[in-house]
């Protein structure tokens, strides 16, 4: 009689150990098992068991070309472990006001491919054509990778537990069952979240080391959202928002940073950050002052790049308003790190410097403005946000995420791959133990039963 050592869904201790091993390899890989044991405090045998499972699931792979020991040395050679960049991927969907971003990310949060899908109008009905196209879009992006889940993010009040977008004012959404709609359309496991929280999770996993201590994320687009994380955990308030920073009172407008705002927020008040500094307000001001033909992001970016003085004035005025808001926020929370996701701070460090100068001027704690950084992913930022909910779940609960009933069965494990080279320093070649016949529609064996839902 033999006893199976396959991971069991719901085994919390084993999942916690698997997460510790996977996160350690993410941070330090390629890394030997013995070093993983030293860093995690797990026994060598526990690390070895977890490594076998994680390799089998396609999350890790061995690096024989980096082996140490053996061939005259005492003991068997140690094969370093690394996060597998090639076998699995996650899909992501960021639903914005002018367009939706569909993307594919690897296990290190790197964007492999993405596509922007423009849409018109507002209300839940704008989802209908997107849901119809989404399965084919994901198949086109994935190539020969197996997709293990779909992340979906947007602004406003989003409940990750129920997968419902309770409120998104610019889109005119109320209580939209986004996860249910996406599961029915794609057949994939779906994680739904607010885009600011998703970016915070990505920063904790793949970004600045200080993010794992404490951080604040501010997202400024057509929606203004913020998120908070402490000790590597993203805060989720009751019933679902982190907070509503869009209604933080600030002074100034994009046309005059010293004037009081006369633009009334939908909440009924004056001077709310979401009105004073949103993309909607900025693009409308650019059109009103003749910088652009209409409220148009691309035209305003082009004007800033060619040095248009009016465009630069409007963008810098917004930067000052954002700096004031961040100073208030940092004074209350006192985080180790503040991350700003905003178009022009991403495009040009000079715009971030304006935010930092205003931050330093307004902060009563007189914090070093160096703690304020811009999101480092440039044009990929929305794609990274889209995939982050699935990646966060995968790194927190790797076994459960790939073996729970919602993800399929563990009876057909993926064939482990090893990679080898002919000699140290030679180009890497990939050796696959399973047959290499091309597959027209690769699906991870653990999620294969759900593929029947594809239209």
CSV table of C-alpha atoms in Angstrom, one decimal:
chain,number,residue,atom,x,y,z
A,1,UNK,CA,0.0,0.0,0.0
A,2,UNK,CA,1.4,3.4,-0.9
A,3,UNK,CA,0.5,6.8,0.5
A,4,UNK,CA,0.0,9.7,-1.8
A,5,UNK,CA,2.1,12.9,-1.0
A,6,UNK,CA,0.1,15.1,-3.4
A,7,UNK,CA,-1.0,18.3,-1.7
A,8,UNK,CA,-4.5,18.4,-0.5
A,9,UNK,CA,-6.8,21.4,-1.0
A,10,UNK,CA,-7.5,23.2,2.2
A,11,UNK,CA,-4.3,22.0,4.0
A,12,UNK,CA,-3.5,25.3,5.5
A,13,UNK,CA,-0.1,24.4,7.1
A,14,UNK,CA,1.2,22.8,3.9
A,15,UNK,CA,0.0,25.8,1.9
A,16,UNK,CA,1.7,28.2,4.3
A,17,UNK,CA,5.0,26.3,3.9
A,18,UNK,CA,4.6,26.2,0.2
A,19,UNK,CA,4.0,29.9,0.2
A,20,UNK,CA,7.1,30.5,2.3
A,21,UNK,CA,9.3,28.5,-0.1
A,22,UNK,CA,7.8,30.1,-3.2
A,23,UNK,CA,8.2,33.6,-1.9
A,24,UNK,CA,11.8,32.9,-0.9
A,25,UNK,CA,12.6,31.6,-4.3
A,26,UNK,CA,10.9,34.7,-5.9
A,27,UNK,CA,13.0,37.0,-3.7
A,28,UNK,CA,16.4,35.2,-3.9
A,29,UNK,CA,16.3,32.7,-6.8
A,30,UNK,CA,18.1,30.9,-8.3
A,31,UNK,CA,18.7,29.5,-4.8
A,32,UNK,CA,19.7,26.2,-3.3
A,33,UNK,CA,17.2,24.2,-1.2
A,34,UNK,CA,19.6,24.4,1.8
A,35,UNK,CA,19.5,28.2,1.6
A,36,UNK,CA,15.7,28.2,1.3
A,37,UNK,CA,15.6,26.1,4.5
A,38,UNK,CA,17.9,28.6,6.3
A,39,UNK,CA,15.8,31.6,5.2
A,40,UNK,CA,12.4,30.1,6.0
A,41,UNK,CA,13.2,28.2,9.1
A,42,UNK,CA,11.7,25.0,7.6
A,43,UNK,CA,13.6,21.7,7.7
A,44,UNK,CA,15.5,20.5,4.7
A,45,UNK,CA,13.0,17.6,4.2
A,46,UNK,CA,10.0,20.1,4.4
A,47,UNK,CA,11.6,22.3,1.8
A,48,UNK,CA,12.3,19.3,-0.4
A,49,UNK,CA,8.7,18.2,-0.2
A,50,UNK,CA,7.4,21.6,-1.1
A,51,UNK,CA,9.9,22.0,-3.9
A,52,UNK,CA,8.6,18.7,-5.5
A,53,UNK,CA,5.0,19.9,-5.3
A,54,UNK,CA,5.9,23.4,-6.6
A,55,UNK,CA,7.9,22.0,-9.6
A,56,UNK,CA,5.1,19.6,-10.4
A,57,UNK,CA,2.6,22.5,-10.4
A,58,UNK,CA,4.7,24.5,-12.8
A,59,UNK,CA,5.6,27.3,-10.3
A,60,UNK,CA,9.3,26.4,-9.9
A,61,UNK,CA,11.9,24.7,-11.9
A,62,UNK,CA,15.4,23.4,-11.3
A,63,UNK,CA,18.5,25.0,-12.8
A,64,UNK,CA,21.0,22.2,-13.3
A,65,UNK,CA,23.4,24.5,-15.2
A,66,UNK,CA,24.0,26.3,-11.8
A,67,UNK,CA,24.5,23.2,-9.7
A,68,UNK,CA,27.2,23.1,-7.1
A,69,UNK,CA,28.8,20.1,-5.6
A,70,UNK,CA,29.2,16.6,-7.0
A,71,UNK,CA,31.9,15.5,-9.4
A,72,UNK,CA,34.5,15.1,-6.8
A,73,UNK,CA,32.8,17.2,-4.1
A,74,UNK,CA,31.2,15.5,-1.1
A,75,UNK,CA,27.5,14.9,-1.3
A,76,UNK,CA,25.1,15.2,-4.2
A,77,UNK,CA,25.0,18.3,-6.3
A,78,UNK,CA,22.5,20.9,-5.3
A,79,UNK,CA,20.2,22.0,-8.1
A,80,UNK,CA,19.1,25.6,-7.5
A,81,UNK,CA,15.4,26.5,-7.7
A,82,UNK,CA,14.0,29.4,-9.6
A,83,UNK,CA,10.5,30.7,-10.4
A,84,UNK,CA,9.5,29.1,-13.7
A,85,UNK,CA,9.1,32.0,-16.3
A,86,UNK,CA,7.8,29.9,-19.2
A,87,UNK,CA,5.1,27.3,-18.3
A,88,UNK,CA,2.3,29.3,-16.6
A,89,UNK,CA,0.8,32.7,-17.0
A,90,UNK,CA,-2.1,34.7,-15.6
A,91,UNK,CA,-4.5,36.8,-17.6
A,92,UNK,CA,-5.5,40.3,-16.5
A,93,UNK,CA,-8.3,42.7,-17.3
A,94,UNK,CA,-8.2,46.4,-16.3
A,95,UNK,CA,-11.6,48.1,-17.0
A,96,UNK,CA,-11.1,51.8,-17.3
A,97,UNK,CA,-13.3,54.7,-18.6
A,98,UNK,CA,-11.9,55.1,-22.2
A,99,UNK,CA,-10.6,51.6,-22.7
A,100,UNK,CA,-10.0,48.2,-21.2
A,101,UNK,CA,-6.6,46.6,-21.0
A,102,UNK,CA,-6.3,42.8,-21.5
A,103,UNK,CA,-2.9,41.4,-20.7
A,104,UNK,CA,-0.9,38.2,-20.0
A,105,UNK,CA,1.7,38.2,-17.2
A,106,UNK,CA,4.3,35.7,-16.2
A,107,UNK,CA,4.9,34.5,-12.6
A,108,UNK,CA,7.2,37.4,-11.9
A,109,UNK,CA,4.6,40.0,-12.8
A,110,UNK,CA,6.2,40.8,-16.1
A,111,UNK,CA,3.8,41.7,-18.9
A,112,UNK,CA,4.3,39.4,-21.8
A,113,UNK,CA,1.6,40.7,-24.1
A,114,UNK,CA,-1.3,43.2,-23.8
A,115,UNK,CA,-4.0,44.7,-25.9
A,116,UNK,CA,-6.1,47.8,-25.3
A,117,UNK,CA,-9.8,47.6,-26.2
A,118,UNK,CA,-11.6,50.9,-26.6
A,119,UNK,CA,-15.2,51.2,-25.5
A,120,UNK,CA,-17.8,53.9,-25.6
A,121,UNK,CA,-20.6,54.8,-23.2
A,122,UNK,CA,-21.1,53.8,-19.6
A,123,UNK,CA,-23.2,51.4,-17.6
A,124,UNK,CA,-23.1,47.6,-17.3
A,125,UNK,CA,-24.0,47.2,-21.0
A,126,UNK,CA,-20.4,48.2,-22.0
A,127,UNK,CA,-19.3,44.8,-20.7
A,128,UNK,CA,-21.4,42.8,-23.3
A,129,UNK,CA,-19.1,43.2,-26.3
A,130,UNK,CA,-16.0,42.8,-24.1
A,131,UNK,CA,-17.3,39.5,-22.6
A,132,UNK,CA,-18.0,38.2,-26.1
A,133,UNK,CA,-14.5,38.9,-27.3
A,134,UNK,CA,-12.6,38.0,-24.1
A,135,UNK,CA,-12.1,34.2,-24.5
A,136,UNK,CA,-10.6,34.7,-28.0
A,137,UNK,CA,-8.4,37.6,-26.8
A,138,UNK,CA,-6.9,35.5,-24.0
A,139,UNK,CA,-6.3,32.6,-26.4
A,140,UNK,CA,-4.5,34.9,-28.8
A,141,UNK,CA,-2.3,36.4,-26.1
A,142,UNK,CA,-1.4,33.2,-24.3
A,143,UNK,CA,0.5,31.5,-27.1
A,144,UNK,CA,1.8,28.1,-25.7
A,145,UNK,CA,1.4,29.0,-22.0
A,146,UNK,CA,-1.2,27.6,-19.7
A,147,UNK,CA,-3.4,30.3,-18.1
A,148,UNK,CA,-4.2,29.5,-14.5
A,149,UNK,CA,-6.5,32.4,-13.7
A,150,UNK,CA,-7.9,35.8,-14.7
A,151,UNK,CA,-7.6,39.0,-12.6
A,152,UNK,CA,-10.1,41.8,-13.1
A,153,UNK,CA,-9.6,45.2,-11.6
A,154,UNK,CA,-11.3,48.6,-11.8
A,155,UNK,CA,-11.8,51.7,-9.8
A,156,UNK,CA,-14.3,52.5,-7.1
A,157,UNK,CA,-15.8,50.2,-4.4
A,158,UNK,CA,-15.0,46.6,-5.3
A,159,UNK,CA,-15.6,43.6,-3.0
A,160,UNK,CA,-13.0,40.9,-3.7
A,161,UNK,CA,-14.9,38.3,-1.6
A,162,UNK,CA,-18.1,38.5,-3.6
A,163,UNK,CA,-16.5,39.7,-6.9
A,164,UNK,CA,-19.0,42.6,-7.1
A,165,UNK,CA,-18.3,46.1,-8.1
A,166,UNK,CA,-20.6,48.0,-5.7
A,167,UNK,CA,-19.9,51.5,-7.1
A,168,UNK,CA,-17.9,53.0,-10.0
A,169,UNK,CA,-19.2,56.5,-10.6
A,170,UNK,CA,-17.5,57.4,-13.9
A,171,UNK,CA,-18.7,54.1,-15.4
A,172,UNK,CA,-22.2,54.4,-13.9
A,173,UNK,CA,-21.9,51.0,-12.2
A,174,UNK,CA,-23.8,49.8,-9.2
A,175,UNK,CA,-23.6,46.3,-7.9
A,176,UNK,CA,-22.2,44.7,-11.0
A,177,UNK,CA,-21.4,40.9,-10.4
A,178,UNK,CA,-18.1,41.2,-12.3
A,179,UNK,CA,-16.6,37.9,-11.2
A,180,UNK,CA,-19.7,35.9,-12.1
A,181,UNK,CA,-19.9,37.4,-15.5
A,182,UNK,CA,-16.2,36.7,-16.2
A,183,UNK,CA,-16.3,33.1,-15.0
A,184,UNK,CA,-19.3,32.5,-17.2
A,185,UNK,CA,-17.6,34.1,-20.2
A,186,UNK,CA,-14.1,32.5,-19.8
A,187,UNK,CA,-14.4,29.4,-17.6
A,188,UNK,CA,-11.3,30.5,-15.7
A,189,UNK,CA,-10.9,31.1,-12.0
A,190,UNK,CA,-11.4,34.8,-11.5
A,191,UNK,CA,-10.1,37.2,-8.8
A,192,UNK,CA,-11.6,40.7,-8.7
A,193,UNK,CA,-10.3,43.8,-6.9
A,194,UNK,CA,-9.9,47.5,-6.8
A,195,UNK,CA,-7.0,48.7,-9.1
A,196,UNK,CA,-5.2,50.6,-6.3
A,197,UNK,CA,-5.2,47.6,-4.0
A,198,UNK,CA,-4.0,45.4,-6.9
A,199,UNK,CA,-1.1,47.7,-7.6
A,200,UNK,CA,-0.2,47.7,-3.9
A,201,UNK,CA,-0.1,43.9,-4.0
A,202,UNK,CA,2.2,44.0,-7.0
A,203,UNK,CA,4.5,46.4,-5.3
A,204,UNK,CA,4.7,44.1,-2.2
A,205,UNK,CA,5.5,41.1,-4.4
A,206,UNK,CA,7.8,42.5,-7.0
A,207,UNK,CA,8.6,46.1,-6.1
A,208,UNK,CA,10.4,48.3,-3.5
A,209,UNK,CA,11.5,46.4,-0.4
A,210,UNK,CA,10.0,49.0,1.9
A,211,UNK,CA,6.5,48.1,0.6
A,212,UNK,CA,6.6,45.0,2.8
A,213,UNK,CA,6.8,47.1,5.9
A,214,UNK,CA,4.1,49.7,5.1
A,215,UNK,CA,3.0,51.7,2.1
A,216,UNK,CA,0.4,53.9,0.7
A,217,UNK,CA,-0.6,53.7,-3.0
A,218,UNK,CA,-2.4,56.7,-4.7
A,219,UNK,CA,-3.9,56.1,-8.2
A,220,UNK,CA,-4.9,59.2,-10.1
A,221,UNK,CA,-6.8,58.7,-13.3
A,222,UNK,CA,-10.4,59.2,-14.2
A,223,UNK,CA,-11.0,57.7,-10.8
A,224,UNK,CA,-8.9,58.7,-7.7
A,225,UNK,CA,-8.3,55.7,-5.4
A,226,UNK,CA,-5.9,54.9,-2.6
A,227,UNK,CA,-4.8,51.7,-0.8
A,228,UNK,CA,-2.8,51.0,2.3
A,229,UNK,CA,-0.7,48.0,3.3
A,230,UNK,CA,1.0,47.1,6.6
A,231,UNK,CA,3.4,44.2,7.1
A,232,UNK,CA,2.8,42.9,3.6
A,233,UNK,CA,-1.0,42.8,4.0
A,234,UNK,CA,-3.2,45.0,1.9
A,235,UNK,CA,-5.9,46.6,4.1
A,236,UNK,CA,-9.5,45.9,3.2
A,237,UNK,CA,-12.1,47.9,5.1
A,238,UNK,CA,-15.7,47.0,5.8
A,239,UNK,CA,-17.5,46.2,3.6
A,240,UNK,CA,-14.9,46.4,0.8
A,241,UNK,CA,-13.3,49.8,0.2
A,242,UNK,CA,-9.9,50.7,1.6
A,243,UNK,CA,-11.2,54.2,2.0
A,244,UNK,CA,-12.5,57.0,-0.3
A,245,UNK,CA,-9.6,59.3,-0.8
A,246,UNK,CA,-11.4,60.9,-3.8
A,247,UNK,CA,-13.4,63.0,-1.3
A,248,UNK,CA,-10.3,64.3,0.6
A,249,UNK,CA,-10.7,68.1,0.7
A,250,UNK,CA,-7.8,69.9,-1.1
A,251,UNK,CA,-7.1,73.4,-2.2
A,252,UNK,CA,-6.4,74.5,-5.7
A,253,UNK,CA,-7.4,73.7,-9.3
A,254,UNK,CA,-5.5,72.6,-12.4
A,255,UNK,CA,-6.0,76.1,-13.8
A,256,UNK,CA,-5.0,78.0,-10.6
A,257,UNK,CA,-3.4,76.0,-7.7
A,258,UNK,CA,-4.0,78.9,-5.3
A,259,UNK,CA,-7.7,79.3,-6.0
A,260,UNK,CA,-10.5,77.5,-4.3
A,261,UNK,CA,-12.3,74.9,-6.5
A,262,UNK,CA,-15.8,75.9,-7.6
A,263,UNK,CA,-16.4,72.6,-9.3
A,264,UNK,CA,-19.0,70.6,-7.3
A,265,UNK,CA,-18.3,66.9,-6.7
A,266,UNK,CA,-21.2,64.4,-7.3
A,267,UNK,CA,-21.2,64.0,-3.5
A,268,UNK,CA,-22.4,67.7,-3.3
A,269,UNK,CA,-19.2,69.2,-1.8
A,270,UNK,CA,-16.6,71.5,-3.2
A,271,UNK,CA,-12.8,70.9,-3.2
A,272,UNK,CA,-12.9,67.1,-3.4
A,273,UNK,CA,-9.6,65.5,-4.8
A,274,UNK,CA,-11.5,63.4,-7.3
A,275,UNK,CA,-12.8,66.6,-9.0
A,276,UNK,CA,-9.7,68.8,-8.5
A,277,UNK,CA,-7.1,66.4,-9.8
A,278,UNK,CA,-8.8,63.6,-11.9
A,279,UNK,CA,-8.0,62.9,-15.5
A,280,UNK,CA,-11.5,64.0,-16.4
A,281,UNK,CA,-10.9,67.5,-14.9
A,282,UNK,CA,-7.4,67.8,-16.4
A,283,UNK,CA,-8.4,66.8,-19.9
A,284,UNK,CA,-11.4,69.1,-19.9
A,285,UNK,CA,-9.2,72.0,-18.8
A,286,UNK,CA,-6.7,71.3,-21.6
A,287,UNK,CA,-9.5,71.4,-24.1
A,288,UNK,CA,-11.0,74.6,-22.7
A,289,UNK,CA,-7.6,76.3,-22.9
A,290,UNK,CA,-7.1,75.2,-26.5
A,291,UNK,CA,-4.2,72.7,-25.9
A,292,UNK,CA,-6.2,69.8,-27.3
A,293,UNK,CA,-9.2,69.5,-29.7
A,294,UNK,CA,-11.2,67.8,-27.0
A,295,UNK,CA,-10.7,65.9,-23.7
A,296,UNK,CA,-7.9,63.7,-25.1
A,297,UNK,CA,-5.1,62.0,-23.2
A,298,UNK,CA,-2.9,61.3,-26.2
A,299,UNK,CA,-3.1,64.9,-27.4
A,300,UNK,CA,-2.2,66.3,-24.0
A,301,UNK,CA,0.7,63.9,-23.6
A,302,UNK,CA,2.0,65.0,-27.0
A,303,UNK,CA,1.6,68.7,-26.0
A,304,UNK,CA,3.6,68.1,-22.8
A,305,UNK,CA,6.3,66.3,-24.7
A,306,UNK,CA,6.8,69.1,-27.2
A,307,UNK,CA,7.0,71.6,-24.4
A,308,UNK,CA,3.7,73.4,-24.8
A,309,UNK,CA,3.7,76.0,-21.9
A,310,UNK,CA,0.0,75.8,-21.2
A,311,UNK,CA,0.0,72.0,-21.1
A,312,UNK,CA,2.9,72.0,-18.8
A,313,UNK,CA,1.3,74.5,-16.5
A,314,UNK,CA,-1.9,72.4,-16.2
A,315,UNK,CA,0.0,69.2,-15.5
A,316,UNK,CA,2.3,70.9,-13.0
A,317,UNK,CA,-0.7,72.5,-11.2
A,318,UNK,CA,-2.2,69.0,-10.9
A,319,UNK,CA,1.1,67.7,-9.5
A,320,UNK,CA,1.0,70.3,-6.8
A,321,UNK,CA,-2.6,69.4,-5.8
A,322,UNK,CA,-1.5,65.7,-5.7
A,323,UNK,CA,1.5,66.6,-3.5
A,324,UNK,CA,-0.8,68.3,-1.0
A,325,UNK,CA,-3.1,65.3,-0.8
A,326,UNK,CA,-0.2,62.9,-0.3
A,327,UNK,CA,1.2,65.1,2.4
A,328,UNK,CA,-2.1,64.9,4.3
A,329,UNK,CA,-2.3,61.2,3.8
A,330,UNK,CA,1.4,60.5,4.8
A,331,UNK,CA,0.9,62.7,8.0
A,332,UNK,CA,-2.0,60.5,9.0
A,333,UNK,CA,-0.5,57.1,8.1
A,334,UNK,CA,3.2,57.8,8.4
A,335,UNK,CA,4.2,54.9,6.0
A,336,UNK,CA,7.6,53.7,4.9
A,337,UNK,CA,6.8,54.2,1.3
A,338,UNK,CA,4.3,56.2,-0.9
A,339,UNK,CA,3.8,55.1,-4.4
A,340,UNK,CA,2.1,57.4,-7.0
A,341,UNK,CA,0.4,56.0,-10.1
A,342,UNK,CA,-0.3,59.0,-12.4
A,343,UNK,CA,0.3,59.5,-16.1
A,344,UNK,CA,2.8,62.4,-16.1
A,345,UNK,CA,4.8,61.3,-13.1
A,346,UNK,CA,5.3,58.0,-15.0
A,347,UNK,CA,6.4,59.9,-18.2
A,348,UNK,CA,8.8,62.4,-16.7
A,349,UNK,CA,10.7,62.5,-13.4
A,350,UNK,CA,10.4,66.3,-13.5
A,351,UNK,CA,6.7,66.0,-12.8
A,352,UNK,CA,7.3,63.7,-9.9
A,353,UNK,CA,9.7,66.3,-8.5
A,354,UNK,CA,6.9,68.8,-8.5
A,355,UNK,CA,4.8,66.4,-6.4
A,356,UNK,CA,7.7,65.8,-4.1
A,357,UNK,CA,8.4,69.5,-3.6
A,358,UNK,CA,4.8,70.2,-2.7
A,359,UNK,CA,4.8,67.1,-0.5
A,360,UNK,CA,7.8,68.3,1.5
A,361,UNK,CA,6.4,71.8,1.8
A,362,UNK,CA,3.0,70.6,3.1
A,363,UNK,CA,3.9,67.7,5.4
A,364,UNK,CA,3.8,68.5,9.1
A,365,UNK,CA,5.9,65.5,9.8
A,366,UNK,CA,8.6,66.9,7.5
A,367,UNK,CA,9.2,63.4,6.0
A,368,UNK,CA,11.9,62.9,3.5
A,369,UNK,CA,10.2,63.3,0.1
A,370,UNK,CA,12.4,60.4,-1.1
A,371,UNK,CA,9.9,58.0,0.3
A,372,UNK,CA,7.6,59.1,-2.5
A,373,UNK,CA,8.2,57.2,-5.7
A,374,UNK,CA,6.3,56.8,-9.0
A,375,UNK,CA,5.1,53.4,-10.1
A,376,UNK,CA,8.0,51.8,-11.9
A,377,UNK,CA,6.1,49.9,-14.6
A,378,UNK,CA,5.4,52.7,-17.1
A,379,UNK,CA,2.9,51.9,-19.8
A,380,UNK,CA,2.5,48.4,-18.3
A,381,UNK,CA,1.0,49.7,-15.1
A,382,UNK,CA,-2.6,48.9,-15.9
A,383,UNK,CA,-1.7,45.5,-17.2
A,384,UNK,CA,0.3,44.7,-14.0
A,385,UNK,CA,-2.7,45.9,-11.9
A,386,UNK,CA,-4.9,43.6,-13.8
A,387,UNK,CA,-2.9,40.4,-13.2
A,388,UNK,CA,-1.9,41.2,-9.6
A,389,UNK,CA,-5.0,39.7,-7.8
A,390,UNK,CA,-4.3,36.3,-9.3
A,391,UNK,CA,-0.5,36.5,-8.6
A,392,UNK,CA,-1.2,37.6,-5.1
A,393,UNK,CA,-3.5,34.6,-4.5
A,394,UNK,CA,-0.9,32.3,-6.2
A,395,UNK,CA,2.0,33.4,-4.0
A,396,UNK,CA,-0.1,33.4,-0.8
A,397,UNK,CA,-1.8,30.0,-1.3
A,398,UNK,CA,0.0,28.3,-4.2
A,399,UNK,CA,-1.3,24.8,-3.5
A,400,UNK,CA,-4.9,25.8,-2.9
A,401,UNK,CA,-4.9,28.2,-5.8
A,402,UNK,CA,-4.0,25.4,-8.2
A,403,UNK,CA,-5.7,22.4,-6.6
A,404,UNK,CA,-9.0,23.6,-5.1
A,405,UNK,CA,-12.2,22.5,-6.8
A,406,UNK,CA,-12.6,25.8,-8.6
A,407,UNK,CA,-9.3,25.2,-10.3
A,408,UNK,CA,-9.9,21.6,-11.5
A,409,UNK,CA,-8.3,18.3,-10.5
A,410,UNK,CA,-4.8,17.3,-9.5
A,411,UNK,CA,-5.1,13.8,-11.1
A,412,UNK,CA,-3.3,15.0,-14.3
A,413,UNK,CA,-0.2,16.9,-13.2
A,414,UNK,CA,1.8,18.8,-15.6
A,415,UNK,CA,5.0,17.2,-16.7
A,416,UNK,CA,8.0,18.8,-14.8
A,417,UNK,CA,10.6,20.4,-17.0
A,418,UNK,CA,14.3,20.6,-16.4
A,419,UNK,CA,16.7,22.8,-18.3
A,420,UNK,CA,20.3,22.0,-19.0
A,421,UNK,CA,23.3,23.3,-20.8
A,422,UNK,CA,26.2,21.5,-22.5
A,423,UNK,CA,28.8,23.4,-20.5
A,424,UNK,CA,29.0,26.2,-18.0
A,425,UNK,CA,28.5,29.5,-19.7
A,426,UNK,CA,27.0,28.1,-22.9
A,427,UNK,CA,23.6,29.2,-24.1
A,428,UNK,CA,20.7,27.6,-22.2
A,429,UNK,CA,18.7,24.9,-23.9
A,430,UNK,CA,15.4,23.7,-22.7
A,431,UNK,CA,14.8,20.0,-22.2
A,432,UNK,CA,11.1,18.9,-21.9
A,433,UNK,CA,10.4,15.5,-20.5
A,434,UNK,CA,6.9,15.4,-22.0
A,435,UNK,CA,6.3,15.1,-25.7
A,436,UNK,CA,6.8,18.4,-27.5
A,437,UNK,CA,4.0,18.1,-30.1
A,438,UNK,CA,2.4,21.5,-30.6
A,439,UNK,CA,-0.9,22.1,-28.9
A,440,UNK,CA,-3.4,24.5,-30.4
A,441,UNK,CA,-5.0,25.4,-27.1
A,442,UNK,CA,-2.8,24.8,-24.1
A,443,UNK,CA,-4.6,24.6,-20.8
A,444,UNK,CA,-3.1,23.9,-17.4
A,445,UNK,CA,-4.0,20.3,-16.4
A,446,UNK,CA,-5.3,21.7,-13.1
A,447,UNK,CA,-7.8,24.0,-14.8
A,448,UNK,CA,-8.5,21.9,-17.9
A,449,UNK,CA,-12.0,20.8,-16.8
A,450,UNK,CA,-13.1,24.4,-16.9
A,451,UNK,CA,-12.0,24.9,-20.5
A,452,UNK,CA,-15.3,23.5,-21.7
A,453,UNK,CA,-16.9,26.8,-20.8
A,454,UNK,CA,-15.1,28.5,-23.7
A,455,UNK,CA,-17.5,29.4,-26.5
